[in-house]
Coordinates of C-alpha atoms in Angstrom, one line a residue:
M1 CA -70.6 -51.0 -10.7
A2 CA -67.3 -50.0 -12.2
V3 CA -64.2 -49.5 -10.0
R4 CA -65.1 -49.4 -6.3
T5 CA -64.1 -46.8 -3.7
G6 CA -62.4 -47.8 -0.5
K7 CA -65.7 -47.1 1.4
E8 CA -67.6 -49.5 -1.0
F9 CA -64.9 -52.1 -0.5
L10 CA -65.2 -51.9 3.3
E11 CA -69.0 -52.2 3.1
G12 CA -68.6 -55.3 1.1
L13 CA -66.7 -57.0 3.9
R14 CA -69.6 -56.8 6.3
D15 CA -71.4 -59.8 4.9
G16 CA -71.5 -62.3 7.7
R17 CA -68.4 -64.2 6.6
E18 CA -67.1 -66.8 9.1
V19 CA -63.5 -65.8 10.0
W20 CA -61.8 -67.2 13.1
L21 CA -58.8 -65.5 14.7
E22 CA -57.0 -66.6 17.8
G23 CA -59.9 -68.6 19.1
E24 CA -62.7 -66.1 18.4
R25 CA -65.0 -65.4 15.5
V26 CA -64.5 -62.0 14.0
D27 CA -67.8 -60.2 13.7
D28 CA -66.5 -57.4 11.5
V29 CA -63.0 -57.4 10.0
T30 CA -63.2 -53.7 9.3
T31 CA -63.5 -52.9 13.0
H32 CA -61.7 -55.7 14.8
P33 CA -58.5 -54.3 16.4
K34 CA -56.3 -57.0 14.8
T35 CA -57.7 -56.7 11.3
A36 CA -59.0 -53.1 11.0
R37 CA -55.8 -51.4 10.0
M38 CA -55.1 -53.9 7.2
A39 CA -58.7 -53.5 5.9
A40 CA -58.1 -49.7 5.9
T41 CA -54.8 -50.3 3.9
L42 CA -56.7 -52.2 1.3
A43 CA -59.4 -49.5 1.2
G44 CA -56.7 -47.0 0.4
I45 CA -55.6 -49.2 -2.5
Y46 CA -59.1 -49.2 -4.0
D47 CA -59.2 -45.4 -3.5
L48 CA -56.1 -45.0 -5.7
Q49 CA -58.2 -45.7 -8.7
H50 CA -60.3 -42.6 -8.0
R51 CA -57.5 -40.2 -7.8
P52 CA -57.6 -37.9 -10.9
E53 CA -53.9 -38.5 -11.7
N54 CA -54.4 -42.3 -11.5
H55 CA -57.8 -43.0 -13.1
D56 CA -56.7 -43.3 -16.7
R57 CA -53.5 -45.1 -15.6
M58 CA -55.3 -47.8 -13.6
T59 CA -58.5 -48.5 -15.6
F60 CA -59.8 -49.3 -19.1
K61 CA -63.2 -49.2 -20.6
S62 CA -65.2 -52.4 -19.9
P63 CA -66.2 -54.2 -23.2
T64 CA -69.5 -55.1 -21.5
S65 CA -70.7 -52.0 -19.7
G66 CA -68.4 -49.3 -21.1
E67 CA -67.6 -48.3 -17.5
P68 CA -64.0 -48.0 -16.2
V69 CA -62.7 -51.3 -14.8
G70 CA -59.3 -52.3 -13.3
L71 CA -56.4 -52.9 -15.7
S72 CA -55.5 -56.1 -13.9
Y73 CA -58.6 -57.6 -15.7
L74 CA -57.3 -56.6 -19.1
V75 CA -56.5 -59.4 -21.6
P76 CA -53.2 -58.1 -23.0
E77 CA -53.2 -58.1 -26.8
T78 CA -50.1 -55.9 -27.4
Q79 CA -46.9 -54.8 -25.8
E80 CA -48.6 -51.5 -25.0
D81 CA -51.3 -53.4 -23.1
L82 CA -48.6 -55.2 -21.0
M83 CA -47.0 -51.8 -20.2
R84 CA -50.3 -50.3 -19.3
R85 CA -51.0 -53.1 -16.9
R86 CA -47.6 -52.9 -15.4
G87 CA -48.1 -49.2 -14.8
A88 CA -51.2 -49.8 -12.9
M89 CA -49.5 -52.4 -10.8
E90 CA -46.6 -50.1 -10.1
I91 CA -49.0 -47.6 -8.5
V92 CA -50.4 -50.2 -6.2
A93 CA -47.0 -51.8 -5.3
Q94 CA -45.4 -48.4 -4.6
S95 CA -48.3 -47.4 -2.4
C96 CA -47.5 -50.2 0.0
H97 CA -43.7 -50.3 -0.7
G98 CA -44.0 -53.9 -1.9
M99 CA -45.0 -55.2 1.5
L100 CA -48.2 -56.8 0.3
G101 CA -47.8 -59.8 -2.0
R102 CA -51.5 -60.3 -2.5
T103 CA -52.9 -57.0 -3.4
P104 CA -56.1 -57.6 -5.4
D105 CA -54.4 -57.3 -8.8
Y106 CA -52.6 -60.6 -8.0
V107 CA -55.6 -63.0 -8.2
N108 CA -57.3 -60.7 -10.7
I109 CA -54.5 -61.5 -13.2
Q110 CA -54.9 -65.2 -12.4
V111 CA -58.6 -65.1 -13.2
T112 CA -57.8 -63.2 -16.4
A113 CA -55.2 -65.7 -17.4
S114 CA -57.7 -68.5 -16.8
R115 CA -60.2 -66.7 -19.0
Q116 CA -57.5 -66.5 -21.7
L117 CA -57.2 -70.3 -21.6
A118 CA -60.9 -71.0 -21.0
H119 CA -61.1 -73.1 -24.2
L120 CA -58.9 -75.8 -22.5
Y121 CA -61.4 -76.2 -19.7
G122 CA -64.2 -76.5 -22.3
L123 CA -62.6 -79.2 -24.5
K124 CA -65.1 -81.8 -23.2
D125 CA -67.8 -79.6 -21.7
Q126 CA -68.3 -76.1 -23.2
R127 CA -70.1 -75.0 -20.0
H128 CA -66.9 -74.9 -18.1
A129 CA -65.3 -72.6 -20.6
D130 CA -68.3 -70.4 -20.5
N131 CA -68.3 -70.4 -16.7
L132 CA -64.7 -69.1 -16.6
R133 CA -65.4 -66.3 -19.1
N134 CA -68.6 -65.3 -17.3
Y135 CA -66.8 -65.4 -13.9
H136 CA -64.0 -63.1 -15.2
E137 CA -66.7 -60.7 -16.4
Y138 CA -68.5 -61.0 -13.1
V139 CA -65.5 -60.1 -10.9
R140 CA -64.3 -57.5 -13.3
E141 CA -67.5 -55.6 -13.5
R142 CA -67.9 -55.6 -9.7
D143 CA -64.2 -54.8 -8.9
L144 CA -64.1 -57.7 -6.4
C145 CA -61.2 -58.7 -4.2
L146 CA -60.2 -62.4 -4.4
T147 CA -58.2 -64.8 -2.4
H148 CA -57.1 -68.1 -3.9
A149 CA -56.2 -71.6 -2.5
F150 CA -54.4 -74.3 -4.5
G151 CA -52.8 -76.5 -1.8
H152 CA -53.9 -79.2 0.6
P153 CA -53.5 -79.5 4.4
Q154 CA -50.1 -80.8 5.4
V155 CA -51.3 -83.9 7.3
N156 CA -49.1 -86.6 5.8
R157 CA -47.4 -85.8 2.5
S158 CA -46.0 -89.3 2.1
L159 CA -49.6 -90.5 1.4
T160 CA -51.9 -89.7 -1.4
L161 CA -55.0 -87.6 -0.7
A162 CA -57.2 -90.6 -0.8
E163 CA -55.0 -92.5 1.7
L164 CA -55.2 -89.9 4.5
P165 CA -57.2 -91.0 7.6
D166 CA -60.1 -88.9 6.4
E167 CA -60.5 -89.0 2.7
Y168 CA -62.1 -85.5 2.9
T169 CA -59.1 -83.8 4.4
A170 CA -58.4 -82.2 1.0
V171 CA -61.5 -80.7 -0.7
G172 CA -63.4 -83.4 -2.5
V173 CA -66.9 -83.8 -3.9
V174 CA -69.4 -85.4 -1.6
D175 CA -72.5 -85.3 -3.8
R176 CA -74.0 -83.6 -6.8
T177 CA -77.4 -82.1 -7.2
S178 CA -79.4 -80.2 -9.8
E179 CA -78.0 -77.0 -8.3
G180 CA -74.4 -78.0 -8.2
V181 CA -71.7 -80.0 -6.4
I182 CA -71.3 -80.3 -2.6
V183 CA -67.7 -80.3 -1.4
R184 CA -66.0 -81.1 1.9
G185 CA -62.5 -80.6 3.1
A186 CA -59.9 -77.9 3.4
K187 CA -57.6 -75.8 1.1
L188 CA -54.6 -73.6 1.8
L189 CA -53.1 -71.1 1.7
A190 CA -55.8 -68.5 1.5
T191 CA -53.9 -65.3 1.9
L192 CA -56.0 -62.1 2.2
A193 CA -59.1 -64.3 2.8
P194 CA -60.6 -62.2 5.7
F195 CA -60.5 -59.1 3.3
S196 CA -61.7 -60.8 0.1
D197 CA -65.1 -61.1 -1.6
E198 CA -64.5 -64.4 -3.3
I199 CA -62.2 -67.5 -3.1
F200 CA -60.8 -68.8 -6.4
A201 CA -59.9 -72.5 -6.2
P202 CA -58.9 -74.1 -9.5
V203 CA -57.4 -77.6 -9.8
Y204 CA -53.6 -76.8 -9.7
R205 CA -52.1 -80.0 -8.4
P206 CA -51.8 -83.2 -10.5
L207 CA -54.0 -86.2 -9.7
R208 CA -53.3 -89.8 -10.3
P209 CA -54.7 -90.9 -13.7
D210 CA -57.0 -93.9 -13.8
M211 CA -57.4 -93.9 -10.0
E212 CA -61.1 -93.9 -9.2
E213 CA -60.4 -92.8 -5.6
D214 CA -58.8 -89.5 -6.9
R215 CA -61.9 -88.5 -8.9
K216 CA -63.5 -86.8 -6.0
Y217 CA -60.7 -84.2 -5.8
C218 CA -61.1 -83.2 -9.4
I219 CA -63.1 -80.0 -8.8
G220 CA -62.2 -76.4 -9.7
F221 CA -64.5 -73.6 -8.7
A222 CA -65.0 -70.1 -7.2
V223 CA -67.5 -69.0 -4.5
P224 CA -68.1 -66.0 -2.3
V225 CA -66.2 -66.1 1.0
A226 CA -69.6 -65.6 2.8
T227 CA -71.0 -68.9 1.4
P228 CA -72.8 -71.0 4.0
G229 CA -70.5 -73.8 5.3
L230 CA -67.3 -72.0 4.4
K231 CA -65.0 -70.8 7.2
F232 CA -61.5 -69.5 7.5
I233 CA -59.1 -70.2 10.4
C234 CA -56.4 -67.5 10.5
R235 CA -52.9 -67.6 11.8
P236 CA -52.2 -65.2 14.7
S237 CA -52.4 -61.6 13.7
H238 CA -49.0 -59.8 13.4
D239 CA -50.7 -56.4 14.1
T240 CA -50.2 -55.9 17.8
G241 CA -52.1 -52.7 17.9
R242 CA -49.0 -50.8 18.9
P243 CA -48.2 -47.3 17.4
L244 CA -47.0 -47.4 13.8
A245 CA -43.8 -45.7 14.9
D246 CA -43.0 -48.9 16.8
Y247 CA -44.3 -51.4 14.3
P248 CA -44.6 -49.4 11.0
L249 CA -45.0 -52.4 8.7
S250 CA -46.9 -55.1 10.7
G251 CA -49.3 -52.4 11.8
Q252 CA -50.4 -51.6 8.3
F253 CA -49.5 -54.6 6.0
D254 CA -50.5 -57.8 7.7
E255 CA -52.3 -59.4 4.7
M256 CA -53.2 -62.5 6.8
D257 CA -53.1 -66.1 5.8
A258 CA -55.9 -68.6 6.5
L259 CA -57.0 -72.2 6.1
A260 CA -60.2 -72.5 4.1
I261 CA -62.6 -75.2 5.4
F262 CA -65.5 -76.3 3.3
D263 CA -68.2 -78.1 5.4
D264 CA -70.5 -79.5 2.8
V265 CA -70.5 -76.3 0.7
L266 CA -72.7 -76.1 -2.4
I267 CA -70.8 -75.0 -5.5
P268 CA -73.4 -73.8 -8.1
W269 CA -72.9 -75.4 -11.5
E270 CA -72.2 -71.9 -13.0
R271 CA -69.2 -71.6 -10.6
V272 CA -67.6 -74.9 -11.6
F273 CA -64.6 -74.7 -14.0
I274 CA -63.5 -78.4 -14.0
Y275 CA -65.2 -81.5 -12.6
D276 CA -64.7 -85.2 -12.6
D277 CA -62.1 -85.4 -15.4
I278 CA -58.6 -86.2 -14.1
E279 CA -57.1 -86.4 -17.6
L280 CA -58.3 -82.9 -18.4
A281 CA -57.4 -81.6 -15.0
N282 CA -53.8 -82.9 -15.3
M283 CA -53.5 -81.4 -18.8
T284 CA -54.6 -78.0 -17.5
V285 CA -52.1 -78.2 -14.6
Q286 CA -49.4 -78.4 -17.3
K287 CA -50.8 -76.0 -19.9
V288 CA -52.6 -73.3 -17.8
T289 CA -49.5 -71.4 -17.0
L290 CA -51.1 -68.7 -14.8
W291 CA -47.6 -67.7 -13.6
R292 CA -46.7 -66.4 -17.0
Q293 CA -49.2 -63.6 -16.4
Y294 CA -49.1 -63.1 -12.6
M295 CA -45.3 -63.0 -12.4
Q296 CA -45.5 -59.5 -13.9
Q297 CA -47.3 -58.4 -10.7
V298 CA -44.7 -60.3 -8.7
A299 CA -41.8 -58.6 -10.4
V300 CA -43.4 -55.2 -9.9
K301 CA -44.0 -56.0 -6.2
N302 CA -40.4 -57.2 -5.8
I303 CA -39.0 -54.1 -7.4
A304 CA -41.0 -51.8 -5.1
K305 CA -40.0 -53.9 -2.1
L306 CA -36.3 -53.9 -3.0
E307 CA -36.2 -50.2 -3.7
F308 CA -37.7 -49.7 -0.3
I309 CA -35.2 -52.1 1.4
L310 CA -32.4 -50.4 -0.5
G311 CA -33.5 -47.1 1.0
I312 CA -33.4 -48.7 4.5
V313 CA -30.0 -50.2 3.9
H314 CA -28.6 -46.9 2.6
A315 CA -30.1 -45.0 5.4
I316 CA -28.6 -47.4 8.0
T317 CA -25.3 -47.1 6.4
E318 CA -25.3 -43.3 6.5
S319 CA -26.9 -43.0 9.9
I320 CA -24.1 -44.8 11.8
G321 CA -21.2 -43.9 9.5
I322 CA -20.3 -47.3 8.3
G323 CA -20.2 -46.4 4.6
V324 CA -16.4 -46.0 4.8
Y325 CA -15.9 -49.8 5.1
A326 CA -15.4 -51.9 2.0
H327 CA -17.6 -54.8 3.1
V328 CA -20.5 -52.4 3.8
Q329 CA -20.2 -50.8 0.3
E330 CA -20.1 -54.3 -1.1
K331 CA -23.3 -55.3 0.7
N332 CA -25.1 -52.1 -0.5
A333 CA -24.1 -53.0 -4.0
E334 CA -25.4 -56.5 -3.6
V335 CA -28.8 -55.2 -2.8
I336 CA -28.6 -52.8 -5.8
D337 CA -27.7 -55.8 -8.1
T338 CA -30.6 -57.8 -6.7
L339 CA -33.0 -55.0 -7.5
E340 CA -31.7 -54.5 -11.0
T341 CA -31.6 -58.2 -11.7
V342 CA -35.4 -58.4 -11.0
R343 CA -35.9 -55.4 -13.3
A344 CA -33.9 -57.1 -16.0
Y345 CA -36.0 -60.3 -15.7
M346 CA -39.2 -58.3 -16.0
R347 CA -38.1 -56.4 -19.0
A348 CA -36.9 -59.6 -20.7
A349 CA -40.2 -61.4 -20.1
E350 CA -42.2 -58.4 -21.4
A351 CA -39.9 -57.8 -24.4
D352 CA -40.2 -61.4 -25.6
A353 CA -43.9 -61.7 -25.0
A354 CA -45.7 -63.7 -27.7
P355 CA -49.0 -65.5 -28.4
Y356 CA -49.5 -68.8 -26.5
E357 CA -52.6 -70.9 -26.1
G358 CA -56.0 -69.1 -26.4
E359 CA -56.4 -65.4 -26.2
G360 CA -53.9 -62.5 -26.0
L361 CA -50.2 -62.0 -25.5
W362 CA -48.2 -63.9 -22.8
P363 CA -44.9 -62.7 -21.3
A364 CA -42.0 -65.0 -22.1
A365 CA -41.6 -68.0 -19.8
E366 CA -37.9 -68.4 -19.4
P367 CA -37.1 -65.1 -17.6
W368 CA -40.0 -65.8 -15.1
I369 CA -38.8 -69.4 -14.5
A370 CA -35.3 -68.2 -13.8
M371 CA -36.5 -65.4 -11.5
R372 CA -38.8 -67.5 -9.4
N373 CA -36.1 -70.2 -9.0
W374 CA -33.5 -67.5 -7.9
Y375 CA -35.4 -64.9 -6.0
P376 CA -36.2 -66.9 -2.7
D377 CA -32.5 -67.2 -2.0
A378 CA -31.8 -63.7 -3.2
Y379 CA -34.4 -62.2 -0.8
S380 CA -33.1 -64.2 2.1
R381 CA -29.7 -62.8 1.4
V382 CA -31.1 -59.2 1.3
A383 CA -32.7 -59.7 4.7
A384 CA -29.4 -61.0 6.0
I385 CA -27.7 -57.9 4.8
V386 CA -30.1 -55.7 6.7
E387 CA -29.4 -57.7 9.8
Q388 CA -25.6 -57.6 9.4
L389 CA -25.5 -53.8 8.8
A390 CA -27.9 -52.9 11.6
A391 CA -26.3 -55.4 13.9
G392 CA -26.8 -54.9 17.6
G393 CA -28.7 -51.7 17.0
L394 CA -31.8 -53.8 16.2
M395 CA -31.9 -55.1 19.8
L396 CA -31.6 -51.7 21.5
T397 CA -34.4 -49.6 20.1
P398 CA -36.6 -47.8 22.6
T399 CA -40.4 -47.2 22.1
E400 CA -42.3 -44.1 21.3
E401 CA -43.2 -44.0 25.0
D402 CA -39.6 -44.1 26.0
M403 CA -38.7 -41.2 23.7
S404 CA -41.5 -39.1 25.2
G405 CA -40.8 -40.1 28.8
P406 CA -38.5 -38.9 31.5
L407 CA -35.4 -40.4 29.8
A408 CA -35.9 -38.5 26.6
G409 CA -32.7 -36.6 27.2
E410 CA -30.5 -39.7 27.6
I411 CA -32.2 -41.2 24.6
G412 CA -31.4 -38.1 22.6
K413 CA -27.7 -38.4 23.5
Y414 CA -27.1 -42.1 23.2
Y415 CA -29.3 -43.0 20.3
Q416 CA -28.4 -40.3 17.9
G417 CA -26.6 -41.2 14.7
A418 CA -23.8 -39.8 12.7
S419 CA -26.2 -37.8 10.5
I420 CA -29.7 -37.9 12.2
D421 CA -31.2 -37.3 15.5
A422 CA -32.2 -40.0 18.0
R423 CA -35.9 -40.0 17.1
R424 CA -35.4 -40.6 13.4
K425 CA -32.7 -43.1 14.0
V426 CA -34.8 -45.1 16.4
R427 CA -37.7 -45.1 14.0
L428 CA -35.4 -46.3 11.2
F429 CA -34.0 -49.2 13.2
R430 CA -37.5 -50.1 14.4
L431 CA -38.5 -50.2 10.7
A432 CA -35.6 -52.5 9.9
W433 CA -36.5 -54.7 12.8
D434 CA -40.1 -55.0 11.7
L435 CA -38.9 -55.9 8.2
I436 CA -36.7 -58.8 9.3
G437 CA -37.0 -59.6 13.0
T438 CA -40.6 -59.6 14.0
Q439 CA -43.2 -62.2 13.2
F440 CA -44.2 -60.0 10.3
G441 CA -40.6 -59.9 9.1
S442 CA -40.1 -63.7 9.4
R443 CA -43.4 -64.2 7.5
Q444 CA -42.1 -61.9 4.7
T445 CA -39.0 -64.1 4.2
L446 CA -41.1 -67.3 4.4
Y447 CA -43.6 -65.9 1.9
E448 CA -40.9 -65.1 -0.6
R449 CA -39.4 -68.5 -0.3
F450 CA -42.6 -70.6 -0.8
F451 CA -45.5 -68.6 -2.3
N452 CA -44.5 -69.8 -5.8
G453 CA -44.0 -73.4 -4.6
D454 CA -41.1 -75.4 -3.2
V455 CA -38.0 -74.0 -4.9
V456 CA -36.4 -77.5 -4.8
Q457 CA -39.2 -79.0 -6.8
L458 CA -39.2 -76.0 -9.1
R459 CA -35.5 -76.6 -9.8
Q460 CA -36.1 -80.3 -10.3
R461 CA -38.8 -79.5 -12.8
R462 CA -36.4 -77.1 -14.5
Y463 CA -33.8 -79.8 -14.8
A464 CA -36.3 -82.3 -16.2
T465 CA -38.0 -80.0 -18.7
Y466 CA -35.4 -77.5 -19.9
D467 CA -34.6 -77.6 -23.6
Y468 CA -31.0 -78.6 -23.7
S469 CA -30.7 -78.7 -27.5
R470 CA -28.7 -75.5 -28.0
A471 CA -26.3 -76.4 -25.1
D472 CA -25.9 -79.9 -26.4
A473 CA -25.3 -78.7 -30.0
S474 CA -22.7 -76.2 -28.7
L475 CA -20.8 -79.0 -27.0
E476 CA -21.2 -81.4 -29.9
L477 CA -19.8 -78.7 -32.3
F478 CA -16.8 -78.2 -30.2
M479 CA -16.2 -81.9 -29.7
S480 CA -16.5 -82.6 -33.4
E481 CA -14.1 -79.8 -34.3
L482 CA -11.7 -81.1 -31.7
E483 CA -11.8 -84.7 -33.0
G484 CA -11.7 -83.5 -36.6
G485 CA -8.6 -81.4 -35.8

């Protein structure tokens, strides 16, 4: 099929999938008033590949068909490959100003990274390695959009999965047949699920070794979102249907989050990547470092987002004449430093890329670990700066109807800024409010804090696994010199 157009992407979403939103089943996510604008945004991203100026920058020749396929499916072999892939992701991230964390390239890279490490899944059953490689080729050649789900429902996290009141709260195997395995339970957090073609659900949480009751949860797979028995329960939509001038971000970029529920769903054997082997599953949790590849997409998204936010911060500063104050200058500089720190992490990870397990080149781990442990707090701080600089202006913004109504004259007088007219200033402040104050804005901050996992646990893992040898040697050298002197 080669790379799809936006029209082809939208047609693929009309497949009878079971999506529930605010108590009702959505018949067609491309036309429903609370999902249609996001579907159109994604269609626009697919169309980017077909612009003459982008085609060679976003695709490479398929080793299977010879047709152009997306660069997010490329197994990087060289530094040049990493830069080519980054360039394609930059086009996508800049098109949505970094407001979408889960553009299709995100999970594409996860599937590609899994394919690079397919041999690990095949250590005891070669079919699983073959399944991963075949799946990578399948989605690459069809230019599919994927969601993924790694986590389990938050019912009682003080208990193991098997100890929950219903042992099939988390997805587990109910039965096996000649056609495949049948699973029941739920997975989270399936971001972009209503707009995806497939759900990718590898084992990515450790299981208790030698515990028979945990074996049912040892299942990694992928299936179409329209598979019988699979349904998605969405959170409330952040797209209120209001004019984009009033809600410029939530009206276009609500990528949606959902709980995936599997009600005795058949997973064909050719879509199974790991099964009934806790020892192997736990080993892959440790060694299949998907984040070493997908963090490049995250960094690109973060840079696009921070550049956009810096533009908002700078515009607010200029629009109300607060740039003369030292603390305002300092806060602008803090946003700049956050942006450039992300850029430095990305360049370091790319520059130190090296072979790892399996196929291809892998960006260096240390810069990515440092970035994902630091960025949640850094983004929260950036959001706070926007709030501090805009201050009470965020609570006074009129609507488009107000600005076109009988009080337009008064609005023009009292809402003008130091350097811009009232209409542009109001739109700027409504943009800032949508970024940090609406449900959409709050979700952005929550997403940046948790999408990579609980940062406390990440830092605990950092403490427990970091190689202290150079630091310890440095101290030991000093102490020995001190004692010798």
